[in-house]
Short mmCIF file of C-alpha atoms and ligand atoms in Angstrom, two decimals:
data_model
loop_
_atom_site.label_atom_id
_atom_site.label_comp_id
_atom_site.label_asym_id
_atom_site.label_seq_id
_atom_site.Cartn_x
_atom_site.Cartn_y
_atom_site.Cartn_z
CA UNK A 1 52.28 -45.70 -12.85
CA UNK A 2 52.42 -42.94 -14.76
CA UNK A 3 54.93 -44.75 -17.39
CA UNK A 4 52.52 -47.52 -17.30
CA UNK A 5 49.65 -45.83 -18.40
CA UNK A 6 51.30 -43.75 -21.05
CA UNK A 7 52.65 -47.00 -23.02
CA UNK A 8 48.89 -48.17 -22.40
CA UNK A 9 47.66 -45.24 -24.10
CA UNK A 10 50.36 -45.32 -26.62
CA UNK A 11 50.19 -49.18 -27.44
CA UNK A 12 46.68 -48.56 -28.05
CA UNK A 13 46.69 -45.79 -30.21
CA UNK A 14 49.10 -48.15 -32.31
CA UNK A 15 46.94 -50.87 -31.98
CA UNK A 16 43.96 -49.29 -33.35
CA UNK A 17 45.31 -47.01 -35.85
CA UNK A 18 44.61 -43.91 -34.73
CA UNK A 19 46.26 -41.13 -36.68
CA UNK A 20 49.07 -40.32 -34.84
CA UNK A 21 50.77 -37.44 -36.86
CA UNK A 22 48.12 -34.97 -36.92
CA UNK A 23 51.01 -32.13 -36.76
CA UNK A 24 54.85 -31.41 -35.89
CA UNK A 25 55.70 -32.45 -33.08
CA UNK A 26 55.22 -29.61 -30.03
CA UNK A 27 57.35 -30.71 -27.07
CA UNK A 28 57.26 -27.52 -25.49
CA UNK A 29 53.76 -25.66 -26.26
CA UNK A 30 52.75 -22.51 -25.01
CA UNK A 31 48.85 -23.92 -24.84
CA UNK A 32 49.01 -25.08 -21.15
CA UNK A 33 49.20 -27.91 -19.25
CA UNK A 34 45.66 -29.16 -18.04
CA UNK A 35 45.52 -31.24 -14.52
CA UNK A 36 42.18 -32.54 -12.94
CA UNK A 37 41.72 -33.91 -9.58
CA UNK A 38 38.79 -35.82 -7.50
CA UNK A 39 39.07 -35.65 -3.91
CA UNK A 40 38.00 -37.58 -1.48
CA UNK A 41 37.31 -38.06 2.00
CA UNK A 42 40.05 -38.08 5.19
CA UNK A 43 39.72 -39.07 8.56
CA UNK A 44 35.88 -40.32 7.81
CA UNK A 45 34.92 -36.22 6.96
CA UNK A 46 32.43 -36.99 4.89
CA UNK A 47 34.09 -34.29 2.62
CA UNK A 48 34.83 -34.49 -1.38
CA UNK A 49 35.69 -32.80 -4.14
CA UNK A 50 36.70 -32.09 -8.25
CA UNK A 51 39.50 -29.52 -9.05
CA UNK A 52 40.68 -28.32 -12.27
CA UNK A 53 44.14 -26.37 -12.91
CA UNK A 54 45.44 -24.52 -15.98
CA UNK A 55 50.00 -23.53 -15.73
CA UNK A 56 50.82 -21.58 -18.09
CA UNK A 57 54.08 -20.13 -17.31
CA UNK A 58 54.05 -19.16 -13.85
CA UNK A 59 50.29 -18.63 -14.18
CA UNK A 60 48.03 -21.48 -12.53
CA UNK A 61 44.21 -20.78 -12.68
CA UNK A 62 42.61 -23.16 -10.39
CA UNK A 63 39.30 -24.00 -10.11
CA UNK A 64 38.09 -25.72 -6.57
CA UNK A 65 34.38 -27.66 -5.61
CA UNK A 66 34.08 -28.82 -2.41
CA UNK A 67 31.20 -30.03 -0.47
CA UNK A 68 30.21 -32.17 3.09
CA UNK A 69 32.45 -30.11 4.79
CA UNK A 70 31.63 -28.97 8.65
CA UNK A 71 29.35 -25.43 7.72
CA UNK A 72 30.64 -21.89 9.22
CA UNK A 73 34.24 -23.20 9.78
CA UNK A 74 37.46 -22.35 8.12
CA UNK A 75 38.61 -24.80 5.51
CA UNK A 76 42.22 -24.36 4.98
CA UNK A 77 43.26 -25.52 1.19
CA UNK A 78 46.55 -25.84 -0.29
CA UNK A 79 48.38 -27.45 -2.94
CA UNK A 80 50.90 -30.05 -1.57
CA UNK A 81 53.94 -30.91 -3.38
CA UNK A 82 56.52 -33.56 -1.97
CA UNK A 83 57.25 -36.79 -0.98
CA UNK A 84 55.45 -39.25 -3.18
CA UNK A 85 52.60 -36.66 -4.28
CA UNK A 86 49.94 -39.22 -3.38
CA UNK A 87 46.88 -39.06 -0.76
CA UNK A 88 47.11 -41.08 2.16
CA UNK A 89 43.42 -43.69 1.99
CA UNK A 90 40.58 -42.53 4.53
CA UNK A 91 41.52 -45.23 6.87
CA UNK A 92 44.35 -44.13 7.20
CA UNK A 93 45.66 -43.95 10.91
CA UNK A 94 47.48 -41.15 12.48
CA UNK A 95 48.38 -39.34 15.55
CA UNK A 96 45.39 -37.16 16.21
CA UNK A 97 42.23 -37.74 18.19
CA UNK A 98 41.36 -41.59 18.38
CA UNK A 99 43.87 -42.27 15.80
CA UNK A 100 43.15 -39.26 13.18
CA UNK A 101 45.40 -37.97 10.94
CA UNK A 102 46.90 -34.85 11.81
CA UNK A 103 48.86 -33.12 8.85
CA UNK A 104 52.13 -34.36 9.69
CA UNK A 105 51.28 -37.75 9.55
CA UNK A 106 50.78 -38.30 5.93
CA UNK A 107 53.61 -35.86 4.87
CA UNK A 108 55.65 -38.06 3.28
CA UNK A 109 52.74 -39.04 1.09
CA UNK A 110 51.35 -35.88 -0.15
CA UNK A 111 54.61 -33.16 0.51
CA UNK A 112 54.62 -29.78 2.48
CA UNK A 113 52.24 -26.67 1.41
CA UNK A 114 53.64 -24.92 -2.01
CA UNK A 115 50.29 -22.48 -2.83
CA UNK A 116 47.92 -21.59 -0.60
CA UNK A 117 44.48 -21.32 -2.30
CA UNK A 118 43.18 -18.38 -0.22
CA UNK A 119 40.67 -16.18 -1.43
CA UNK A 120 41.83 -12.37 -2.44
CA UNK A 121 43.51 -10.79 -1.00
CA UNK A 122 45.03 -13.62 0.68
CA UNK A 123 48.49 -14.45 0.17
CA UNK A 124 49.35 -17.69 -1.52
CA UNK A 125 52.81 -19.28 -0.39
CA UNK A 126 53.52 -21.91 2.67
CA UNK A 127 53.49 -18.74 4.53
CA UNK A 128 49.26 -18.00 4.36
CA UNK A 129 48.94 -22.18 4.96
CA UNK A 130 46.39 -21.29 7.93
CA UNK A 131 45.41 -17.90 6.97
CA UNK A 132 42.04 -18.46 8.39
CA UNK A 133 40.52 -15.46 7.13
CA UNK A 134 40.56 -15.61 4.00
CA UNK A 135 39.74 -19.96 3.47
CA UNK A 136 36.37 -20.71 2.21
CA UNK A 137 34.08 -21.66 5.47
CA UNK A 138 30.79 -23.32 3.77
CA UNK A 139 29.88 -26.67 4.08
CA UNK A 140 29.87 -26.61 0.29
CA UNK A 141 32.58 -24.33 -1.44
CA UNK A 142 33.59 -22.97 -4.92
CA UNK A 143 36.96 -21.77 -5.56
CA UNK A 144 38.09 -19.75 -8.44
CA UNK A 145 41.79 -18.16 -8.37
CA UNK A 146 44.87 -17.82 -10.87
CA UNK A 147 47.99 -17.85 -8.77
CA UNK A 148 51.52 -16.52 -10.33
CA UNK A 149 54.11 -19.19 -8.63
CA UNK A 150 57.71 -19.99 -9.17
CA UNK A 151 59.12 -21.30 -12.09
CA UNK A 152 59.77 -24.86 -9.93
CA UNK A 153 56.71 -25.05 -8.31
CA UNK A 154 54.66 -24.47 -11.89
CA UNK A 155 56.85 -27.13 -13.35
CA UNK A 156 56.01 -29.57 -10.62
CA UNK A 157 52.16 -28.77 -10.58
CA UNK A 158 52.39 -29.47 -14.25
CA UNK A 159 54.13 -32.89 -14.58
CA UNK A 160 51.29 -34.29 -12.10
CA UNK A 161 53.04 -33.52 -8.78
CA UNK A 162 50.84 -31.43 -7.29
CA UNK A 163 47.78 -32.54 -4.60
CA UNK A 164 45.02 -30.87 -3.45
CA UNK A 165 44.31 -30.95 0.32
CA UNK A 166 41.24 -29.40 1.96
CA UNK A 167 41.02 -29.19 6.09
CA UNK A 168 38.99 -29.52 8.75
CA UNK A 169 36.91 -32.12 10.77
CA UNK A 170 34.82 -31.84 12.92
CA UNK A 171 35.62 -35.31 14.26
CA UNK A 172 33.73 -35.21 17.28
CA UNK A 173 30.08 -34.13 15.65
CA UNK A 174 30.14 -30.98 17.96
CA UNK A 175 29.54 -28.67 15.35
CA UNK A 176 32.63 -26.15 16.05
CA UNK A 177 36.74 -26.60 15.94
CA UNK A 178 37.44 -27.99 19.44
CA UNK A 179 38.71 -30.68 21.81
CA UNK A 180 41.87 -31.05 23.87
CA UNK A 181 44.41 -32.23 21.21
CA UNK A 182 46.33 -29.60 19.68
CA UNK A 183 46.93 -28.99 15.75
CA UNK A 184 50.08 -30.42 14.53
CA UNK A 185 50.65 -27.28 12.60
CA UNK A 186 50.15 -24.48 15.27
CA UNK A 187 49.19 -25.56 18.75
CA UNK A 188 46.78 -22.25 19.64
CA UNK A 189 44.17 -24.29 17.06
CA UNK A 190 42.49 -27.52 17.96
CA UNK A 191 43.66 -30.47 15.41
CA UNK A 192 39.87 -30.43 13.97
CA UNK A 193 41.06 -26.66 12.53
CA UNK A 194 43.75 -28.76 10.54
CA UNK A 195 43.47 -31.94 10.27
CA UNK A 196 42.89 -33.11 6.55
CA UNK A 197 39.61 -33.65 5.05
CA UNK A 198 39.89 -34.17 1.73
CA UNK A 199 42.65 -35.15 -0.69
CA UNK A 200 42.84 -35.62 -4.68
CA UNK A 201 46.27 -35.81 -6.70
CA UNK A 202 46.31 -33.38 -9.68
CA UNK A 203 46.87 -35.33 -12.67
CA UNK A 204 47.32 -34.94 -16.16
CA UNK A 205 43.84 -34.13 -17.77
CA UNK A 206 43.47 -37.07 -20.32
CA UNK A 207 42.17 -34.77 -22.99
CA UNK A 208 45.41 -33.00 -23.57
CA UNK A 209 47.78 -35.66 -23.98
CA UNK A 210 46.79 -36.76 -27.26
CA UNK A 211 48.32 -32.91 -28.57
CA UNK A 212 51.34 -32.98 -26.35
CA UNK A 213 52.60 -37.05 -26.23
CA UNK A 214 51.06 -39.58 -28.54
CA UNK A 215 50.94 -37.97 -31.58
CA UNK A 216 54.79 -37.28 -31.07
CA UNK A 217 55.99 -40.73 -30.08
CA UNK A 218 57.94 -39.14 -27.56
CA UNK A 219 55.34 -40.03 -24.68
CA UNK A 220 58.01 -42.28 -22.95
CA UNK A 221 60.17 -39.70 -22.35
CA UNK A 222 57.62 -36.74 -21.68
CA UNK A 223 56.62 -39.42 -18.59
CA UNK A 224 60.78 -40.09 -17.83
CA UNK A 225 61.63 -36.54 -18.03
CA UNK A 226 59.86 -34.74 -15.24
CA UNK A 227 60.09 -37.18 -12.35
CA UNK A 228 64.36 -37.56 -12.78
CA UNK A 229 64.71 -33.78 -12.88
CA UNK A 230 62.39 -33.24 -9.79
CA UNK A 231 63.01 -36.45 -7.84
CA UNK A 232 65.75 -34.44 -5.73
CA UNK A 233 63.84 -31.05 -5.71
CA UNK A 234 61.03 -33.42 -4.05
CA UNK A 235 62.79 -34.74 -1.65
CA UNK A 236 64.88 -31.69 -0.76
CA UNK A 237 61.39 -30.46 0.46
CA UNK A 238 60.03 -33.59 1.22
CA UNK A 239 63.12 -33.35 4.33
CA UNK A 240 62.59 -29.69 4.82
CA UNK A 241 58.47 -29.95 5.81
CA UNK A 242 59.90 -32.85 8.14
CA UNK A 243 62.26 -30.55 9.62
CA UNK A 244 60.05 -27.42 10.02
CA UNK A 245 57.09 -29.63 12.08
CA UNK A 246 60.13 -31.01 13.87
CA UNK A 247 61.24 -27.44 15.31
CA UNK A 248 57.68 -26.23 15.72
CA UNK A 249 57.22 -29.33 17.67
CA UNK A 250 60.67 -29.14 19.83
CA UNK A 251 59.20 -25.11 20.18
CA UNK A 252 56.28 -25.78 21.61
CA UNK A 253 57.89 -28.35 24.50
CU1 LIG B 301 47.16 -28.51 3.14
#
């Protein structure tokens, strides 16, 4: 896909003459790399979304709108990196109430939790993934944060692997988190506490990529580059978010 569209955007620029060597080439800029996202609904939620992230470094500033989400109820949000960093589609069938889909379901799709995007003075790592108190709990939500991460996880979030999941349905219109089925993730919640919502893939923001690919020619490889180096990173903890729900779920038998 991502291949695809850059010789689109590349073939294009050829094809109408657009000047293409503005500057020297810049493979490796310090300016940032801009990603955008829209979400949209899971699991019928009603829930969407737009999100906006800066890396710079280690540094990503994030920026987070959400809205049509069940009022006075925490919304856990994260960052997903894994499998094929994609969102499962709302129709999407799973293993939750009256065929929802809990977390684990669409793992290999959208990856395990990399940042948590709590609000201060929340911790952000897989660890915080359902730190309750400190997730956004309106119906409609805005989210402002810059999160220092590892050098991998900045790397991945910046080549277009990253995607942005928001949780909680109320599936069952009662107004609260309840029900008899138990959350995937920790079974002292209900699954409404957890199951996903909302989901939008952070991509490249088309505005930048004029400065960092076309002008240099080298947009083929800028698209080759990242997925080969992180293809086995990705699955490495693709597997591991497998086998972490698989022990929570052996625990809880
Ligand atoms: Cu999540």
């Amino acid at each position: 896909m991502r291949k695809t569209r850059l010789a689109i955007i590349a073939t294009t620029a050829t094809l109408v003459g657009l000047p293409l060597a503005v500057g020297p080439a810049v493979a490796d800029d310090h300016s940032g790399h801009e990603l955008t996202a829209e979400l949209t609904q899971l699991n019928d939620s009603g829930a969407s979304g737009t999100a906006w992230a800066m890396v710079d470094g280690t540094q990503v500033e994030i920026k987070l709108e959400t809205q049509g989400l069940l009022a006075g109820a925490p919304h856990a949000q994260h960052i997903h990196i894994g499998g094929q960093n994609v969102c499962p589609s709302n129709d999407q069938e799973g293993s939750g109430f009256e065929g929802a889909l809990q977390v684990s379901d669409a793992a290999d799709q959208y990856g395990a939790v990399a940042v948590s995007l709590t609000n201060e003075p929340g911790k952000t790592g897989p660890d915080a993934a359902l730190d309750v108190e400190n997730f956004p709990a309106d119906a409609s939500n805005t989210y402002s944060r810059t999160i220092t991460v590892s050098e991998e996880v900045a790397q991945q979030i910046a080549a277009g692997d990253g995607v942005v999941v928001v949780h909680g349905v109320d599936h069952d219109g009662s107004g609260t988190y309840d029900g008899d089925t138990k959350s995937d993730l920790d079974p002292s919640l209900p699954s409404e506490a957890t199951d996903p919502a909302a989901c939008g893939e952070l991509n490249v923001a088309q505005m930048s990529m004029p400065e960092g690919g076309v002008e240099t020619g080298g947009a083929s490889t800028a698209g080759i580059e990242y997925p080969a180096a992180f293809a086995l990173g990705t699955l490495a903890m693709g597997l591991g978010a497998f086998g972490l729900i698989a022990a929570r779920r052996r625990a809880t038998k």
